[in-house]
Amino acid sequence: DTGVSQNPRHKITKRGQNVTFRCDPISEHNRLYWYRQTLGQGPEFLTYFQNEAQLEKSRLLSDRFSAERPKGSFSTLEIQRTEQGDSAMYLCASSTGTGREYFGPGTRLTVT
Amino acid sequence: SQKIEQNSEALNIQEGKTATLTCNYTNYSPAYLQWYRQDPGRGPVFLLLIRENEKEKRKERLKVTFDTTLKQSLFHITASQPADSATYLCALEGNTPLVFGKGTRLSVIA
């Protein structure tokens, strides 16, 4: 499968715990994006990388959130001290530049 | 502030009819407008991209129009089938990464 993959697909955690998600983009794609989606809403942009450089972060991305893309390959999104409001689907997408984005299946986070 | 509106949360149509979904935007000058399909519990899947200097684009049973004066895009599915039932998202791209609308949930009834 040469699409975007995300792990884990589901994560249940208790409030206050830290969680980390992984995204493996399509190998030749230099751009990687993270989005958050809640029920009944469209995906909301969180941050994106051009190769290993993090070029833009949304105001939605509080200081509890951090993302990395070492060596410009896979990316991780960490949420520290999770809150119930962090419960959402976290989507990763990749692309070769502007235009079409290829989305992964998402990681559904439930904070209890 | 930038705003994207998709005309309705849900749209029900009879199989074989044409479904028309609307995407309106304000305070935005997108270079591209894209349409995605999303099935429950899955990531969005790209359908079509239309540039600001294009009026219309077609792909099989899909047609998209883009009117930058009206700040509106229309998305049509002709000869609709129950398998077309999904949520359809419009997304704008300009100097920032994609900004998505809330989506319209389409149900095609056999």
Short mmCIF file of C-alpha atoms in Angstrom, two decimals:
data_model
loop_
_atom_site.label_atom_id
_atom_site.label_comp_id
_atom_site.label_asym_id
_atom_site.label_seq_id
_atom_site.Cartn_x
_atom_site.Cartn_y
_atom_site.Cartn_z
CA ASP A 1 0.00 0.00 0.00
CA THR A 2 1.59 3.28 -1.09
CA GLY A 3 -0.94 5.60 0.54
CA VAL A 4 -0.66 7.68 3.70
CA SER A 5 -0.72 5.59 6.85
CA GLN A 6 -1.46 6.62 10.42
CA ASN A 7 -0.95 4.81 13.70
CA PRO A 8 -2.66 4.06 15.91
CA ARG A 9 -6.11 4.13 14.33
CA HIS A 10 -7.80 4.52 17.70
CA LYS A 11 -6.50 5.78 21.01
CA ILE A 12 -8.34 6.01 24.33
CA THR A 13 -6.55 7.87 27.08
CA LYS A 14 -7.30 9.39 30.42
CA ARG A 15 -7.29 13.14 30.93
CA GLY A 16 -3.83 14.40 31.76
CA GLN A 17 -1.94 11.68 29.91
CA ASN A 18 0.35 12.31 26.95
CA VAL A 19 -0.32 10.73 23.56
CA THR A 20 1.71 10.51 20.36
CA PHE A 21 0.47 9.77 16.86
CA ARG A 22 2.50 8.80 13.84
CA CYS A 23 1.98 9.58 10.17
CA ASP A 24 3.85 7.99 7.27
CA PRO A 25 3.29 10.04 4.11
CA ILE A 26 3.59 8.93 0.50
CA SER A 27 7.34 8.57 0.07
CA GLU A 28 7.97 11.15 -2.65
CA HIS A 29 5.76 13.83 -1.04
CA ASN A 30 7.69 16.70 0.52
CA ARG A 31 4.70 18.34 2.23
CA LEU A 32 2.97 16.86 5.25
CA TYR A 33 -0.08 18.30 6.99
CA TRP A 34 -1.90 17.66 10.26
CA TYR A 35 -5.62 18.41 10.65
CA ARG A 36 -8.15 17.90 13.42
CA GLN A 37 -11.78 17.01 12.73
CA THR A 38 -14.68 16.90 15.15
CA LEU A 39 -18.14 15.51 14.47
CA GLY A 40 -20.09 17.53 11.93
CA GLN A 41 -17.15 19.76 11.07
CA GLY A 42 -14.66 19.83 8.25
CA PRO A 43 -10.97 19.20 8.90
CA GLU A 44 -9.23 22.12 10.64
CA PHE A 45 -5.62 22.84 9.77
CA LEU A 46 -3.12 22.41 12.62
CA THR A 47 0.35 22.54 11.09
CA TYR A 48 2.40 21.61 8.04
CA PHE A 49 5.93 20.67 7.06
CA GLN A 50 7.94 21.20 3.91
CA ASN A 51 10.49 18.42 4.19
CA GLU A 52 11.71 18.64 7.82
CA ALA A 53 10.85 22.33 8.30
CA GLN A 54 7.65 23.20 10.13
CA LEU A 55 6.42 26.16 8.08
CA GLU A 56 3.10 27.11 9.63
CA LYS A 57 1.14 26.46 12.80
CA SER A 58 -2.50 27.27 13.42
CA ARG A 59 -3.63 29.24 16.44
CA LEU A 60 -5.54 26.04 17.28
CA LEU A 61 -2.21 24.42 18.09
CA SER A 62 -1.77 25.22 21.78
CA ASP A 63 1.58 24.80 23.54
CA ARG A 64 0.44 21.32 24.61
CA PHE A 65 0.71 20.21 20.99
CA SER A 66 4.01 19.57 19.26
CA ALA A 67 4.79 18.08 15.89
CA GLU A 68 8.02 16.88 14.36
CA ARG A 69 9.16 15.51 11.05
CA PRO A 70 12.73 14.33 11.49
CA LYS A 71 14.63 13.83 8.24
CA GLY A 72 11.58 14.90 6.28
CA SER A 73 10.02 11.45 6.32
CA PHE A 74 7.42 10.34 8.88
CA SER A 75 5.88 12.79 11.34
CA THR A 76 4.70 12.60 14.92
CA LEU A 77 2.08 14.69 16.67
CA GLU A 78 2.26 14.74 20.47
CA ILE A 79 -0.41 16.07 22.79
CA GLN A 80 0.67 16.62 26.38
CA ARG A 81 -1.69 16.72 29.36
CA THR A 82 -4.69 15.73 27.26
CA GLU A 83 -8.05 17.35 27.90
CA GLN A 84 -11.53 16.11 27.00
CA GLY A 85 -11.72 18.84 24.37
CA ASP A 86 -8.85 17.15 22.53
CA SER A 87 -11.15 14.25 21.60
CA ALA A 88 -11.31 14.30 17.81
CA MET A 89 -10.11 12.60 14.63
CA TYR A 90 -6.53 13.61 13.83
CA LEU A 91 -5.86 13.46 10.11
CA CYS A 92 -2.56 13.52 8.30
CA ALA A 93 -2.18 14.39 4.62
CA SER A 94 0.73 14.68 2.22
CA SER A 95 1.32 16.32 -1.14
CA THR A 96 3.99 17.35 -3.60
CA GLY A 97 3.08 21.03 -3.22
CA THR A 98 -0.03 23.12 -3.63
CA GLY A 99 -3.09 21.30 -4.90
CA ARG A 100 -4.37 17.83 -4.22
CA GLU A 101 -3.73 16.39 -0.77
CA TYR A 102 -3.70 12.69 0.02
CA PHE A 103 -5.23 11.91 3.39
CA GLY A 104 -4.57 9.04 5.73
CA PRO A 105 -7.33 7.14 7.54
CA GLY A 106 -6.95 9.24 10.69
CA THR A 107 -6.39 8.51 14.37
CA ARG A 108 -9.47 8.77 16.53
CA LEU A 109 -8.61 10.06 19.99
CA THR A 110 -10.98 9.69 22.92
CA VAL A 111 -10.04 11.40 26.17
CA THR A 112 -11.98 10.10 29.17
CA SER B 1 -12.95 36.90 8.89
CA GLN B 2 -12.75 34.15 6.27
CA LYS B 3 -15.89 32.09 6.02
CA ILE B 4 -16.87 29.04 3.95
CA GLU B 5 -20.45 27.85 3.82
CA GLN B 6 -21.79 24.69 2.29
CA ASN B 7 -25.45 25.15 1.56
CA SER B 8 -26.90 22.45 3.73
CA GLU B 9 -25.83 19.89 6.26
CA ALA B 10 -27.78 17.14 4.53
CA LEU B 11 -29.27 16.55 1.10
CA ASN B 12 -31.51 13.63 0.13
CA ILE B 13 -32.14 12.82 -3.52
CA GLN B 14 -33.63 10.01 -5.57
CA GLU B 15 -31.35 7.64 -7.44
CA GLY B 16 -30.77 8.75 -11.02
CA LYS B 17 -31.28 12.46 -10.29
CA THR B 18 -28.59 15.13 -10.33
CA ALA B 19 -27.27 16.23 -6.95
CA THR B 20 -26.13 19.85 -6.71
CA LEU B 21 -24.05 20.99 -3.75
CA THR B 22 -23.09 24.60 -3.09
CA CYS B 23 -20.00 26.14 -1.55
CA ASN B 24 -19.94 29.88 -0.81
CA TYR B 25 -17.08 31.85 0.65
CA THR B 26 -16.42 35.36 1.91
CA ASN B 27 -13.34 37.43 2.70
CA TYR B 28 -11.16 35.07 0.72
CA SER B 29 -9.40 35.02 -2.66
CA PRO B 30 -8.54 31.39 -3.31
CA ALA B 31 -6.19 30.33 -6.06
CA TYR B 32 -7.81 26.90 -6.10
CA LEU B 33 -10.99 25.30 -4.94
CA GLN B 34 -11.11 21.58 -4.27
CA TRP B 35 -13.85 19.03 -3.57
CA TYR B 36 -13.33 15.95 -1.43
CA ARG B 37 -15.50 12.99 -0.52
CA GLN B 38 -15.46 11.60 3.01
CA ASP B 39 -17.04 8.36 4.17
CA PRO B 40 -17.78 7.79 7.89
CA GLY B 41 -14.65 7.06 9.92
CA ARG B 42 -12.30 7.62 6.98
CA GLY B 43 -10.08 10.38 5.66
CA PRO B 44 -11.22 12.68 2.84
CA VAL B 45 -10.58 11.55 -0.73
CA PHE B 46 -9.78 14.10 -3.44
CA LEU B 47 -12.28 14.43 -6.28
CA LEU B 48 -11.65 17.58 -8.30
CA LEU B 49 -9.59 20.78 -8.27
CA ILE B 50 -10.57 23.93 -10.16
CA ARG B 51 -8.38 27.00 -10.55
CA GLU B 52 -9.52 30.60 -10.22
CA ASN B 53 -9.22 31.17 -13.98
CA GLU B 54 -11.29 28.07 -14.83
CA LYS B 55 -15.07 28.20 -15.04
CA GLU B 56 -15.88 24.51 -15.16
CA LYS B 57 -14.23 21.14 -14.78
CA ARG B 58 -15.62 17.66 -15.40
CA LYS B 59 -14.66 14.14 -14.41
CA GLU B 60 -16.95 11.28 -15.38
CA ARG B 61 -20.29 12.00 -13.64
CA LEU B 62 -18.87 14.93 -11.66
CA LYS B 63 -18.91 18.59 -12.66
CA VAL B 64 -17.59 21.57 -10.73
CA THR B 65 -18.10 25.25 -11.51
CA PHE B 66 -16.24 28.16 -9.95
CA ASP B 67 -17.54 31.73 -10.04
CA THR B 68 -15.05 34.10 -8.40
CA THR B 69 -17.44 37.05 -8.83
CA LEU B 70 -20.23 35.32 -6.92
CA LYS B 71 -17.63 33.64 -4.67
CA GLN B 72 -19.36 30.35 -5.23
CA SER B 73 -18.67 26.83 -6.45
CA LEU B 74 -21.30 24.32 -7.50
CA PHE B 75 -20.63 20.57 -7.43
CA HIS B 76 -22.86 18.32 -9.49
CA ILE B 77 -23.20 14.54 -9.52
CA THR B 78 -25.26 13.36 -12.46
CA ALA B 79 -27.13 10.04 -12.58
CA SER B 80 -26.60 9.69 -8.83
CA GLN B 81 -26.26 6.23 -7.27
CA PRO B 82 -26.63 4.99 -3.67
CA ALA B 83 -22.84 4.48 -3.69
CA ASP B 84 -22.49 8.28 -4.02
CA SER B 85 -23.88 8.66 -0.50
CA ALA B 86 -21.17 10.36 1.56
CA THR B 87 -20.16 13.75 2.96
CA TYR B 88 -18.75 16.15 0.38
CA LEU B 89 -16.31 18.83 1.49
CA CYS B 90 -15.19 21.93 -0.37
CA ALA B 91 -11.80 23.38 0.43
CA LEU B 92 -10.12 26.63 -0.54
CA GLU B 93 -6.43 27.23 -1.04
CA GLY B 94 -4.71 30.56 -1.43
CA ASN B 95 -1.69 31.73 0.49
CA THR B 96 -2.52 29.41 3.36
CA PRO B 97 -3.05 25.67 3.61
CA LEU B 98 -6.48 24.26 2.80
CA VAL B 99 -9.50 25.70 4.58
CA PHE B 100 -12.44 23.30 4.60
CA GLY B 101 -16.16 23.83 4.81
CA LYS B 102 -18.27 21.76 7.18
CA GLY B 103 -19.43 19.48 4.41
CA THR B 104 -22.78 18.38 3.01
CA ARG B 105 -24.00 14.87 3.79
CA LEU B 106 -25.56 13.45 0.62
CA SER B 107 -27.94 10.49 0.75
CA VAL B 108 -29.00 8.92 -2.54
CA ILE B 109 -32.17 6.91 -2.07
CA ALA B 110 -32.82 3.89 -4.27
#
